[in-house]
Amino acid sequence: MMKILHVSCSPRGNTSESYRLSRKIIKYLLEREPAAVVVDRVIGAGAIPHIDESYATALGGSRQSSAERFPEGAMARSDELIQELEHSDYVVIGTPMHNFTIPSALKAWVDHIVRVRRTFNATKEGYKGLLRNRPIYVAVSSGGRYSGGLARQPDFLTPYMRTVLGVIGFTDVTFFSAEGSSLGPEAVIEARAGADRALREHFSPSRARLRP
């Protein structure tokens, strides 16, 4: 049975634009696989604490430590979050853009799942991801515009997420955005319409047949 992991990051919860957009992505996936199970992982508003001293000390060593073999605290939480990824067929991440990049809640999640000797190895040739590749969809909402001809702010979120997910083996990453939510009601309507068009195009039946 197909599993969809839904990671929602906004402190505004299900009233946020990123949550709205991520649920639309899930709706398209469920149209393909109606029996799929959706696993909701809410990480916004401090739902996941940052890593602790034991975790940081253990992963700073060159060999596996007892903290990794007998996990507690942040290490146990890391195992739980990584297992959710391993058991998923699709991952949908809904996140706002904070100060041109990812919010601290999403960074906390990243710090738990991007883990040496568990989800990647550091080799002489570079980082080698240890997780099976699968489609990752990232739904981004932003108060300003960061793409296209009307962009007025930088975007450090997209390249960071593409890079850090690639470290653990996820290279099939697709971004959808709802930009300009702080620019007034008309901008919100325009952003939602643009996101809807991008979703329809990406999940069109003709395109779906071409995907692996």
N, C-alpha and C. Protein backbone atom coordinates (compact mmCIF):
# COMPACT_ATOMS: atom_id res chain seq x y z
N MET A 1 0.84 -1.19 0.00
CA MET A 1 0.00 0.00 0.00
C MET A 1 0.88 1.25 0.00
N MET A 2 0.56 2.17 -0.88
CA MET A 2 1.35 3.38 -1.01
C MET A 2 1.19 4.27 0.21
N LYS A 3 2.30 4.88 0.65
CA LYS A 3 2.26 5.79 1.78
C LYS A 3 2.77 7.17 1.37
N ILE A 4 2.06 8.18 1.80
CA ILE A 4 2.44 9.57 1.54
C ILE A 4 2.78 10.21 2.88
N LEU A 5 4.00 10.66 3.03
CA LEU A 5 4.39 11.37 4.24
C LEU A 5 4.18 12.86 4.01
N HIS A 6 3.36 13.47 4.87
CA HIS A 6 3.07 14.90 4.76
C HIS A 6 3.74 15.62 5.93
N VAL A 7 4.75 16.43 5.63
CA VAL A 7 5.47 17.20 6.63
C VAL A 7 5.00 18.64 6.54
N SER A 8 4.34 19.14 7.56
CA SER A 8 3.82 20.51 7.54
C SER A 8 4.56 21.36 8.57
N CYS A 9 5.06 22.51 8.11
CA CYS A 9 6.02 23.29 8.89
C CYS A 9 5.50 24.61 9.43
N SER A 10 4.39 25.10 8.92
CA SER A 10 3.97 26.46 9.27
C SER A 10 3.46 26.54 10.70
N PRO A 11 3.85 27.59 11.44
CA PRO A 11 3.28 27.80 12.77
C PRO A 11 1.80 28.15 12.72
N ARG A 12 1.29 28.47 11.53
CA ARG A 12 -0.13 28.79 11.37
C ARG A 12 -0.97 27.54 11.11
N GLY A 13 -0.31 26.40 11.06
CA GLY A 13 -1.05 25.15 10.91
C GLY A 13 -1.84 25.06 9.62
N ASN A 14 -3.06 24.52 9.71
CA ASN A 14 -3.84 24.26 8.50
C ASN A 14 -4.51 25.49 7.92
N THR A 15 -4.27 26.67 8.51
CA THR A 15 -4.78 27.91 7.90
C THR A 15 -3.74 28.55 6.98
N SER A 16 -2.56 27.99 6.91
CA SER A 16 -1.47 28.60 6.14
C SER A 16 -1.57 28.27 4.66
N GLU A 17 -0.96 29.12 3.85
CA GLU A 17 -0.94 28.90 2.40
C GLU A 17 -0.10 27.67 2.05
N SER A 18 0.97 27.44 2.77
CA SER A 18 1.81 26.27 2.46
C SER A 18 1.06 24.98 2.76
N TYR A 19 0.27 24.97 3.84
CA TYR A 19 -0.54 23.78 4.15
C TYR A 19 -1.59 23.57 3.06
N ARG A 20 -2.25 24.65 2.68
CA ARG A 20 -3.28 24.56 1.63
C ARG A 20 -2.69 23.97 0.35
N LEU A 21 -1.54 24.47 -0.05
CA LEU A 21 -0.91 24.00 -1.28
C LEU A 21 -0.44 22.56 -1.15
N SER A 22 0.12 22.20 -0.02
CA SER A 22 0.59 20.82 0.15
C SER A 22 -0.57 19.83 0.14
N ARG A 23 -1.71 20.22 0.69
CA ARG A 23 -2.88 19.33 0.65
C ARG A 23 -3.41 19.15 -0.77
N LYS A 24 -3.24 20.16 -1.60
CA LYS A 24 -3.65 20.01 -3.00
C LYS A 24 -2.75 19.01 -3.71
N ILE A 25 -1.47 19.04 -3.41
CA ILE A 25 -0.56 18.04 -3.98
C ILE A 25 -0.99 16.64 -3.56
N ILE A 26 -1.30 16.48 -2.29
CA ILE A 26 -1.73 15.17 -1.78
C ILE A 26 -3.03 14.74 -2.47
N LYS A 27 -3.91 15.68 -2.73
CA LYS A 27 -5.16 15.36 -3.42
C LYS A 27 -4.87 14.74 -4.80
N TYR A 28 -3.93 15.31 -5.52
CA TYR A 28 -3.58 14.75 -6.83
C TYR A 28 -2.98 13.34 -6.68
N LEU A 29 -2.14 13.15 -5.69
CA LEU A 29 -1.56 11.82 -5.47
C LEU A 29 -2.62 10.79 -5.11
N LEU A 30 -3.61 11.21 -4.32
CA LEU A 30 -4.68 10.29 -3.93
C LEU A 30 -5.60 9.97 -5.11
N GLU A 31 -5.70 10.87 -6.07
CA GLU A 31 -6.48 10.56 -7.27
C GLU A 31 -5.82 9.43 -8.06
N ARG A 32 -4.48 9.39 -8.01
CA ARG A 32 -3.77 8.30 -8.68
C ARG A 32 -3.88 6.99 -7.88
N GLU A 33 -3.77 7.13 -6.55
CA GLU A 33 -3.77 5.95 -5.67
C GLU A 33 -4.77 6.18 -4.54
N PRO A 34 -6.06 5.93 -4.78
CA PRO A 34 -7.08 6.23 -3.77
C PRO A 34 -6.89 5.49 -2.45
N ALA A 35 -6.23 4.35 -2.48
CA ALA A 35 -6.05 3.57 -1.25
C ALA A 35 -4.80 3.98 -0.48
N ALA A 36 -4.09 4.98 -0.94
CA ALA A 36 -2.86 5.38 -0.27
C ALA A 36 -3.14 5.90 1.14
N VAL A 37 -2.19 5.69 2.02
CA VAL A 37 -2.28 6.16 3.40
C VAL A 37 -1.45 7.43 3.55
N VAL A 38 -2.04 8.45 4.16
CA VAL A 38 -1.34 9.71 4.40
C VAL A 38 -0.88 9.74 5.86
N VAL A 39 0.41 9.91 6.05
CA VAL A 39 0.99 10.03 7.39
C VAL A 39 1.33 11.49 7.63
N ASP A 40 0.66 12.11 8.58
CA ASP A 40 0.86 13.54 8.86
C ASP A 40 1.92 13.72 9.94
N ARG A 41 2.94 14.47 9.61
CA ARG A 41 3.98 14.81 10.57
C ARG A 41 4.01 16.35 10.70
N VAL A 42 3.42 16.85 11.77
CA VAL A 42 3.38 18.28 12.03
C VAL A 42 4.64 18.68 12.78
N ILE A 43 5.41 19.60 12.21
CA ILE A 43 6.65 20.01 12.86
C ILE A 43 6.67 21.50 13.17
N GLY A 44 5.63 22.23 12.79
CA GLY A 44 5.59 23.66 13.06
C GLY A 44 5.34 23.97 14.53
N ALA A 45 5.61 25.23 14.90
CA ALA A 45 5.34 25.73 16.25
C ALA A 45 6.06 24.93 17.33
N GLY A 46 7.29 24.50 17.02
CA GLY A 46 8.09 23.82 18.02
C GLY A 46 7.72 22.39 18.30
N ALA A 47 7.00 21.75 17.39
CA ALA A 47 6.58 20.37 17.61
C ALA A 47 7.77 19.42 17.67
N ILE A 48 8.87 19.77 17.01
CA ILE A 48 10.09 18.96 17.06
C ILE A 48 11.20 19.83 17.66
N PRO A 49 11.71 19.45 18.83
CA PRO A 49 12.83 20.21 19.41
C PRO A 49 14.08 20.08 18.55
N HIS A 50 14.99 21.00 18.73
CA HIS A 50 16.27 20.90 18.03
C HIS A 50 17.10 19.77 18.65
N ILE A 51 18.16 19.37 17.95
CA ILE A 51 19.00 18.27 18.41
C ILE A 51 19.65 18.64 19.75
N ASP A 52 19.96 17.61 20.53
CA ASP A 52 20.54 17.85 21.85
C ASP A 52 22.05 17.58 21.84
N GLU A 53 22.67 17.78 23.00
CA GLU A 53 24.12 17.64 23.11
C GLU A 53 24.59 16.23 22.80
N SER A 54 23.85 15.23 23.28
CA SER A 54 24.24 13.85 23.04
C SER A 54 24.27 13.53 21.55
N TYR A 55 23.27 14.00 20.84
CA TYR A 55 23.18 13.77 19.39
C TYR A 55 24.36 14.42 18.69
N ALA A 56 24.61 15.69 19.01
CA ALA A 56 25.68 16.42 18.34
C ALA A 56 27.04 15.80 18.63
N THR A 57 27.26 15.37 19.87
CA THR A 57 28.53 14.75 20.24
C THR A 57 28.73 13.43 19.52
N ALA A 58 27.68 12.63 19.46
CA ALA A 58 27.77 11.32 18.82
C ALA A 58 28.12 11.44 17.35
N LEU A 59 27.45 12.35 16.66
CA LEU A 59 27.66 12.45 15.22
C LEU A 59 28.93 13.21 14.87
N GLY A 60 29.52 13.85 15.86
CA GLY A 60 30.78 14.53 15.61
C GLY A 60 31.96 13.58 15.59
N GLY A 61 31.76 12.34 16.02
CA GLY A 61 32.84 11.35 16.03
C GLY A 61 32.98 10.65 14.69
N SER A 62 34.10 9.99 14.52
CA SER A 62 34.37 9.30 13.25
C SER A 62 33.85 7.87 13.24
N ARG A 63 33.40 7.36 14.40
CA ARG A 63 32.88 6.00 14.48
C ARG A 63 31.52 6.01 15.19
N GLN A 64 30.79 4.93 14.98
CA GLN A 64 29.48 4.82 15.63
C GLN A 64 29.65 4.79 17.14
N SER A 65 28.81 5.56 17.82
CA SER A 65 28.90 5.66 19.28
C SER A 65 27.81 4.83 19.94
N SER A 66 27.90 4.71 21.25
CA SER A 66 26.87 3.99 22.00
C SER A 66 25.53 4.71 21.91
N ALA A 67 25.56 6.04 21.77
CA ALA A 67 24.31 6.80 21.64
C ALA A 67 23.57 6.42 20.36
N GLU A 68 24.29 6.04 19.33
CA GLU A 68 23.66 5.60 18.09
C GLU A 68 23.14 4.18 18.20
N ARG A 69 23.84 3.35 18.95
CA ARG A 69 23.41 1.96 19.12
C ARG A 69 22.26 1.83 20.10
N PHE A 70 22.22 2.71 21.08
CA PHE A 70 21.16 2.69 22.09
C PHE A 70 20.54 4.09 22.18
N PRO A 71 19.73 4.43 21.19
CA PRO A 71 19.28 5.82 21.06
C PRO A 71 18.30 6.26 22.15
N GLU A 72 18.51 7.48 22.60
CA GLU A 72 17.61 8.17 23.51
C GLU A 72 17.51 9.62 23.07
N GLY A 73 16.53 10.34 23.60
CA GLY A 73 16.42 11.76 23.33
C GLY A 73 16.35 12.08 21.84
N ALA A 74 17.18 13.02 21.39
CA ALA A 74 17.16 13.44 19.99
C ALA A 74 17.52 12.31 19.05
N MET A 75 18.38 11.40 19.48
CA MET A 75 18.76 10.28 18.63
C MET A 75 17.58 9.36 18.38
N ALA A 76 16.79 9.10 19.40
CA ALA A 76 15.59 8.27 19.23
C ALA A 76 14.58 8.98 18.33
N ARG A 77 14.45 10.28 18.50
CA ARG A 77 13.53 11.04 17.65
C ARG A 77 14.01 11.01 16.20
N SER A 78 15.31 11.10 16.01
CA SER A 78 15.88 11.01 14.67
C SER A 78 15.53 9.68 14.02
N ASP A 79 15.68 8.58 14.76
CA ASP A 79 15.32 7.26 14.22
C ASP A 79 13.86 7.22 13.79
N GLU A 80 12.99 7.79 14.60
CA GLU A 80 11.56 7.80 14.29
C GLU A 80 11.28 8.57 13.00
N LEU A 81 11.88 9.74 12.86
CA LEU A 81 11.63 10.56 11.68
C LEU A 81 12.23 9.94 10.42
N ILE A 82 13.40 9.32 10.56
CA ILE A 82 14.02 8.66 9.41
C ILE A 82 13.19 7.45 8.97
N GLN A 83 12.67 6.70 9.93
CA GLN A 83 11.84 5.54 9.58
C GLN A 83 10.58 5.98 8.84
N GLU A 84 10.01 7.13 9.21
CA GLU A 84 8.87 7.64 8.46
C GLU A 84 9.24 7.88 7.00
N LEU A 85 10.42 8.42 6.77
CA LEU A 85 10.88 8.63 5.40
C LEU A 85 11.08 7.30 4.68
N GLU A 86 11.72 6.35 5.34
CA GLU A 86 12.00 5.07 4.72
C GLU A 86 10.74 4.32 4.33
N HIS A 87 9.67 4.50 5.09
CA HIS A 87 8.42 3.79 4.83
C HIS A 87 7.51 4.52 3.85
N SER A 88 7.93 5.68 3.38
CA SER A 88 7.08 6.48 2.49
C SER A 88 7.42 6.20 1.03
N ASP A 89 6.41 6.39 0.17
CA ASP A 89 6.61 6.32 -1.27
C ASP A 89 6.69 7.71 -1.89
N TYR A 90 6.00 8.65 -1.26
CA TYR A 90 6.05 10.06 -1.65
C TYR A 90 6.21 10.88 -0.38
N VAL A 91 6.89 12.01 -0.51
CA VAL A 91 7.01 12.95 0.61
C VAL A 91 6.53 14.31 0.12
N VAL A 92 5.61 14.90 0.88
CA VAL A 92 5.09 16.23 0.57
C VAL A 92 5.44 17.14 1.74
N ILE A 93 6.20 18.19 1.47
CA ILE A 93 6.62 19.13 2.51
C ILE A 93 5.94 20.47 2.25
N GLY A 94 5.19 20.94 3.23
CA GLY A 94 4.57 22.26 3.14
C GLY A 94 5.30 23.22 4.06
N THR A 95 5.88 24.27 3.49
CA THR A 95 6.69 25.16 4.31
C THR A 95 6.56 26.62 3.88
N PRO A 96 6.53 27.53 4.84
CA PRO A 96 6.65 28.94 4.49
C PRO A 96 8.12 29.28 4.23
N MET A 97 8.35 30.41 3.61
CA MET A 97 9.70 30.95 3.48
C MET A 97 9.85 32.01 4.57
N HIS A 98 10.83 31.84 5.44
CA HIS A 98 11.10 32.80 6.50
C HIS A 98 12.46 33.46 6.26
N ASN A 99 12.46 34.76 6.09
CA ASN A 99 13.72 35.48 5.89
C ASN A 99 14.54 34.89 4.75
N PHE A 100 13.85 34.61 3.65
CA PHE A 100 14.43 34.15 2.39
C PHE A 100 14.87 32.69 2.40
N THR A 101 14.61 31.94 3.49
CA THR A 101 15.06 30.55 3.54
C THR A 101 14.05 29.71 4.33
N ILE A 102 14.45 28.53 4.78
CA ILE A 102 13.53 27.65 5.48
C ILE A 102 13.31 28.13 6.91
N PRO A 103 12.15 27.85 7.50
CA PRO A 103 11.91 28.20 8.90
C PRO A 103 12.71 27.28 9.82
N SER A 104 12.89 27.71 11.06
CA SER A 104 13.69 26.93 12.01
C SER A 104 13.07 25.57 12.28
N ALA A 105 11.74 25.46 12.19
CA ALA A 105 11.09 24.17 12.41
C ALA A 105 11.53 23.15 11.37
N LEU A 106 11.61 23.58 10.12
CA LEU A 106 12.05 22.67 9.06
C LEU A 106 13.53 22.36 9.20
N LYS A 107 14.32 23.33 9.64
CA LYS A 107 15.74 23.08 9.86
C LYS A 107 15.93 22.03 10.96
N ALA A 108 15.10 22.07 12.01
CA ALA A 108 15.18 21.06 13.07
C ALA A 108 14.91 19.67 12.51
N TRP A 109 13.91 19.55 11.64
CA TRP A 109 13.59 18.27 11.01
C TRP A 109 14.76 17.80 10.14
N VAL A 110 15.31 18.71 9.35
CA VAL A 110 16.45 18.37 8.50
C VAL A 110 17.61 17.87 9.34
N ASP A 111 17.88 18.53 10.45
CA ASP A 111 19.01 18.13 11.30
C ASP A 111 18.82 16.73 11.88
N HIS A 112 17.57 16.31 12.03
CA HIS A 112 17.31 14.96 12.54
C HIS A 112 17.40 13.89 11.45
N ILE A 113 17.07 14.24 10.21
CA ILE A 113 17.02 13.21 9.17
C ILE A 113 18.30 13.13 8.34
N VAL A 114 19.07 14.20 8.30
CA VAL A 114 20.34 14.19 7.56
C VAL A 114 21.42 13.81 8.55
N ARG A 115 21.70 12.52 8.62
CA ARG A 115 22.50 11.97 9.72
C ARG A 115 23.58 11.03 9.19
N VAL A 116 24.81 11.37 9.46
CA VAL A 116 25.94 10.57 9.00
C VAL A 116 25.84 9.15 9.56
N ARG A 117 26.22 8.19 8.72
CA ARG A 117 26.19 6.76 9.04
C ARG A 117 24.78 6.19 9.08
N ARG A 118 23.78 7.02 8.93
CA ARG A 118 22.39 6.53 8.95
C ARG A 118 21.67 6.85 7.65
N THR A 119 21.72 8.08 7.20
CA THR A 119 21.08 8.44 5.93
C THR A 119 22.09 8.88 4.87
N PHE A 120 23.34 9.06 5.26
CA PHE A 120 24.40 9.32 4.27
C PHE A 120 25.74 8.92 4.86
N ASN A 121 26.69 8.66 3.97
CA ASN A 121 28.07 8.41 4.36
C ASN A 121 28.95 9.50 3.77
N ALA A 122 29.95 9.90 4.51
CA ALA A 122 30.94 10.85 4.01
C ALA A 122 32.14 10.07 3.48
N THR A 123 32.40 10.16 2.19
CA THR A 123 33.48 9.42 1.56
C THR A 123 34.50 10.39 0.96
N LYS A 124 35.60 9.86 0.49
CA LYS A 124 36.62 10.69 -0.15
C LYS A 124 36.06 11.36 -1.41
N GLU A 125 35.10 10.72 -2.02
CA GLU A 125 34.52 11.26 -3.24
C GLU A 125 33.37 12.23 -2.95
N GLY A 126 33.00 12.35 -1.69
CA GLY A 126 31.89 13.24 -1.33
C GLY A 126 30.83 12.48 -0.56
N TYR A 127 29.67 13.10 -0.41
CA TYR A 127 28.59 12.48 0.35
C TYR A 127 27.86 11.45 -0.50
N LYS A 128 27.50 10.33 0.12
CA LYS A 128 26.76 9.27 -0.56
C LYS A 128 25.46 9.01 0.19
N GLY A 129 24.33 9.30 -0.46
CA GLY A 129 23.04 9.09 0.16
C GLY A 129 22.74 7.61 0.35
N LEU A 130 22.07 7.29 1.46
CA LEU A 130 21.77 5.90 1.78
C LEU A 130 20.28 5.57 1.68
N LEU A 131 19.44 6.56 1.41
CA LEU A 131 18.01 6.31 1.31
C LEU A 131 17.59 6.12 -0.14
N ARG A 132 16.59 5.28 -0.33
CA ARG A 132 16.06 5.05 -1.68
C ARG A 132 15.41 6.33 -2.21
N ASN A 133 15.72 6.68 -3.42
CA ASN A 133 15.13 7.87 -4.02
C ASN A 133 13.63 7.70 -4.20
N ARG A 134 12.89 8.77 -4.02
CA ARG A 134 11.45 8.76 -4.22
C ARG A 134 11.02 10.19 -4.51
N PRO A 135 9.83 10.41 -5.11
CA PRO A 135 9.41 11.78 -5.41
C PRO A 135 9.19 12.60 -4.14
N ILE A 136 9.77 13.79 -4.12
CA ILE A 136 9.60 14.74 -3.03
C ILE A 136 8.96 15.99 -3.60
N TYR A 137 7.85 16.42 -3.01
CA TYR A 137 7.18 17.64 -3.43
C TYR A 137 7.27 18.67 -2.31
N VAL A 138 7.73 19.86 -2.64
CA VAL A 138 7.86 20.92 -1.65
C VAL A 138 6.93 22.07 -2.02
N ALA A 139 5.96 22.34 -1.15
CA ALA A 139 4.99 23.43 -1.35
C ALA A 139 5.46 24.62 -0.53
N VAL A 140 5.79 25.71 -1.20
CA VAL A 140 6.37 26.88 -0.55
C VAL A 140 5.42 28.06 -0.62
N SER A 141 5.21 28.73 0.49
CA SER A 141 4.47 29.99 0.50
C SER A 141 5.41 31.10 0.95
N SER A 142 5.22 32.28 0.38
CA SER A 142 6.08 33.41 0.76
C SER A 142 5.29 34.70 0.71
N GLY A 143 5.65 35.63 1.60
CA GLY A 143 4.98 36.92 1.62
C GLY A 143 5.30 37.76 0.41
N GLY A 144 6.55 37.68 -0.07
CA GLY A 144 6.96 38.38 -1.28
C GLY A 144 7.13 37.42 -2.43
N ARG A 145 7.65 37.95 -3.53
CA ARG A 145 7.87 37.12 -4.72
C ARG A 145 9.37 36.89 -4.90
N TYR A 146 9.74 35.64 -5.13
CA TYR A 146 11.15 35.31 -5.28
C TYR A 146 11.48 34.66 -6.62
N SER A 147 10.50 34.51 -7.50
CA SER A 147 10.75 33.91 -8.82
C SER A 147 10.02 34.70 -9.89
N GLY A 148 10.46 34.54 -11.12
CA GLY A 148 9.81 35.22 -12.22
C GLY A 148 10.23 36.68 -12.35
N GLY A 149 9.59 37.36 -13.28
CA GLY A 149 9.95 38.74 -13.59
C GLY A 149 9.63 39.73 -12.49
N LEU A 150 8.72 39.37 -11.58
CA LEU A 150 8.34 40.27 -10.50
C LEU A 150 9.07 39.98 -9.19
N ALA A 151 10.08 39.14 -9.23
CA ALA A 151 10.81 38.79 -8.02
C ALA A 151 11.49 40.01 -7.42
N ARG A 152 11.34 40.15 -6.12
CA ARG A 152 11.95 41.29 -5.41
C ARG A 152 12.73 40.83 -4.18
N GLN A 153 12.95 39.55 -4.04
CA GLN A 153 13.70 39.05 -2.90
C GLN A 153 14.48 37.81 -3.30
N PRO A 154 15.56 37.50 -2.58
CA PRO A 154 16.36 36.30 -2.91
C PRO A 154 15.66 35.03 -2.46
N ASP A 155 16.15 33.92 -2.96
CA ASP A 155 15.62 32.60 -2.63
C ASP A 155 16.77 31.70 -2.22
N PHE A 156 16.92 31.49 -0.92
CA PHE A 156 17.91 30.53 -0.42
C PHE A 156 17.26 29.21 -0.03
N LEU A 157 15.93 29.17 -0.06
CA LEU A 157 15.19 27.97 0.34
C LEU A 157 15.34 26.86 -0.70
N THR A 158 15.05 27.19 -1.95
CA THR A 158 15.02 26.16 -3.00
C THR A 158 16.37 25.48 -3.19
N PRO A 159 17.46 26.23 -3.37
CA PRO A 159 18.75 25.53 -3.55
C PRO A 159 19.18 24.76 -2.31
N TYR A 160 18.86 25.29 -1.12
CA TYR A 160 19.24 24.57 0.10
C TYR A 160 18.51 23.24 0.19
N MET A 161 17.19 23.25 -0.01
CA MET A 161 16.42 22.02 0.11
C MET A 161 16.83 21.01 -0.95
N ARG A 162 17.08 21.46 -2.16
CA ARG A 162 17.50 20.54 -3.22
C ARG A 162 18.85 19.89 -2.87
N THR A 163 19.75 20.69 -2.31
CA THR A 163 21.08 20.18 -1.96
C THR A 163 21.03 19.24 -0.77
N VAL A 164 20.36 19.65 0.30
CA VAL A 164 20.39 18.85 1.52
C VAL A 164 19.62 17.54 1.36
N LEU A 165 18.54 17.56 0.58
CA LEU A 165 17.82 16.31 0.32
C LEU A 165 18.64 15.39 -0.59
N GLY A 166 19.41 16.00 -1.49
CA GLY A 166 20.27 15.20 -2.36
C GLY A 166 21.35 14.47 -1.59
N VAL A 167 21.79 15.04 -0.47
CA VAL A 167 22.83 14.41 0.34
C VAL A 167 22.38 13.03 0.83
N ILE A 168 21.09 12.88 1.15
CA ILE A 168 20.62 11.60 1.69
C ILE A 168 20.04 10.69 0.61
N GLY A 169 20.08 11.14 -0.66
CA GLY A 169 19.67 10.28 -1.75
C GLY A 169 18.42 10.70 -2.49
N PHE A 170 17.80 11.82 -2.10
CA PHE A 170 16.57 12.28 -2.74
C PHE A 170 16.90 13.31 -3.81
N THR A 171 16.83 12.88 -5.05
CA THR A 171 17.14 13.78 -6.17
C THR A 171 15.92 14.14 -7.00
N ASP A 172 14.80 13.46 -6.78
CA ASP A 172 13.56 13.73 -7.52
C ASP A 172 12.73 14.73 -6.70
N VAL A 173 13.13 16.01 -6.75
CA VAL A 173 12.51 17.04 -5.92
C VAL A 173 11.83 18.06 -6.82
N THR A 174 10.53 18.30 -6.56
CA THR A 174 9.74 19.25 -7.34
C THR A 174 9.18 20.32 -6.40
N PHE A 175 9.29 21.58 -6.81
CA PHE A 175 8.81 22.69 -6.00
C PHE A 175 7.57 23.32 -6.64
N PHE A 176 6.61 23.65 -5.80
CA PHE A 176 5.46 24.46 -6.19
C PHE A 176 5.40 25.64 -5.22
N SER A 177 4.93 26.79 -5.69
CA SER A 177 4.95 27.96 -4.82
C SER A 177 3.68 28.78 -4.93
N ALA A 178 3.36 29.42 -3.81
CA ALA A 178 2.31 30.44 -3.74
C ALA A 178 3.00 31.68 -3.18
N GLU A 179 3.32 32.62 -4.06
CA GLU A 179 4.15 33.76 -3.69
C GLU A 179 3.32 35.05 -3.61
N GLY A 180 3.74 35.94 -2.71
CA GLY A 180 3.10 37.25 -2.63
C GLY A 180 1.92 37.32 -1.69
N SER A 181 1.87 36.45 -0.69
CA SER A 181 0.69 36.41 0.19
C SER A 181 0.54 37.67 1.04
N SER A 182 1.61 38.46 1.21
CA SER A 182 1.52 39.68 2.00
C SER A 182 1.24 40.91 1.15
N LEU A 183 0.97 40.71 -0.14
CA LEU A 183 0.79 41.83 -1.06
C LEU A 183 -0.67 42.16 -1.31
N GLY A 184 -1.56 41.58 -0.53
CA GLY A 184 -2.98 41.92 -0.65
C GLY A 184 -3.81 40.77 -1.20
N PRO A 185 -5.15 40.89 -1.05
CA PRO A 185 -6.06 39.81 -1.48
C PRO A 185 -5.93 39.43 -2.94
N GLU A 186 -5.75 40.40 -3.81
CA GLU A 186 -5.64 40.08 -5.24
C GLU A 186 -4.38 39.27 -5.52
N ALA A 187 -3.29 39.59 -4.83
CA ALA A 187 -2.05 38.83 -5.01
C ALA A 187 -2.22 37.40 -4.54
N VAL A 188 -2.98 37.20 -3.46
CA VAL A 188 -3.22 35.84 -2.95
C VAL A 188 -4.02 35.04 -3.98
N ILE A 189 -5.04 35.65 -4.53
CA ILE A 189 -5.86 34.98 -5.55
C ILE A 189 -4.99 34.61 -6.75
N GLU A 190 -4.15 35.54 -7.17
CA GLU A 190 -3.26 35.29 -8.31
C GLU A 190 -2.28 34.16 -7.99
N ALA A 191 -1.73 34.17 -6.77
CA ALA A 191 -0.76 33.14 -6.39
C ALA A 191 -1.41 31.76 -6.37
N ARG A 192 -2.60 31.67 -5.83
CA ARG A 192 -3.30 30.38 -5.79
C ARG A 192 -3.62 29.88 -7.19
N ALA A 193 -4.04 30.79 -8.06
CA ALA A 193 -4.36 30.40 -9.43
C ALA A 193 -3.12 29.90 -10.15
N GLY A 194 -1.99 30.58 -9.95
CA GLY A 194 -0.75 30.14 -10.58
C GLY A 194 -0.30 28.78 -10.08
N ALA A 195 -0.44 28.57 -8.79
CA ALA A 195 -0.07 27.26 -8.23
C ALA A 195 -0.98 26.17 -8.76
N ASP A 196 -2.26 26.46 -8.89
CA ASP A 196 -3.20 25.47 -9.43
C ASP A 196 -2.85 25.09 -10.86
N ARG A 197 -2.46 26.08 -11.65
CA ARG A 197 -2.07 25.79 -13.04
C ARG A 197 -0.84 24.89 -13.07
N ALA A 198 0.14 25.20 -12.23
CA ALA A 198 1.35 24.38 -12.20
C ALA A 198 1.05 22.95 -11.77
N LEU A 199 0.14 22.79 -10.82
CA LEU A 199 -0.23 21.45 -10.36
C LEU A 199 -0.94 20.67 -11.46
N ARG A 200 -1.88 21.32 -12.12
CA ARG A 200 -2.62 20.63 -13.21
C ARG A 200 -1.67 20.18 -14.30
N GLU A 201 -0.71 21.02 -14.62
CA GLU A 201 0.24 20.67 -15.67
C GLU A 201 1.12 19.50 -15.24
N HIS A 202 1.61 19.57 -14.01
CA HIS A 202 2.52 18.53 -13.55
C HIS A 202 1.84 17.17 -13.41
N PHE A 203 0.60 17.19 -12.93
CA PHE A 203 -0.11 15.94 -12.66
C PHE A 203 -1.08 15.56 -13.78
N SER A 204 -0.92 16.14 -14.96
CA SER A 204 -1.80 15.81 -16.07
C SER A 204 -1.65 14.34 -16.42
N PRO A 205 -2.70 13.69 -16.89
CA PRO A 205 -2.64 12.25 -17.20
C PRO A 205 -1.54 11.91 -18.20
N SER A 206 -1.32 12.76 -19.21
CA SER A 206 -0.29 12.47 -20.20
C SER A 206 1.10 12.47 -19.58
N ARG A 207 1.31 13.40 -18.66
CA ARG A 207 2.61 13.45 -17.99
C ARG A 207 2.77 12.30 -17.02
N ALA A 208 1.70 11.93 -16.35
CA ALA A 208 1.76 10.83 -15.37
C ALA A 208 2.21 9.54 -16.02
N ARG A 209 1.81 9.32 -17.26
CA ARG A 209 2.18 8.07 -17.94
C ARG A 209 3.68 8.01 -18.21
N LEU A 210 4.31 9.19 -18.27
CA LEU A 210 5.73 9.22 -18.59
C LEU A 210 6.61 9.07 -17.35
N ARG A 211 6.03 9.21 -16.17
CA ARG A 211 6.83 9.13 -14.95
C ARG A 211 7.09 7.67 -14.61
N PRO A 212 8.26 7.38 -13.99
CA PRO A 212 8.58 5.99 -13.63
C PRO A 212 7.67 5.45 -12.56
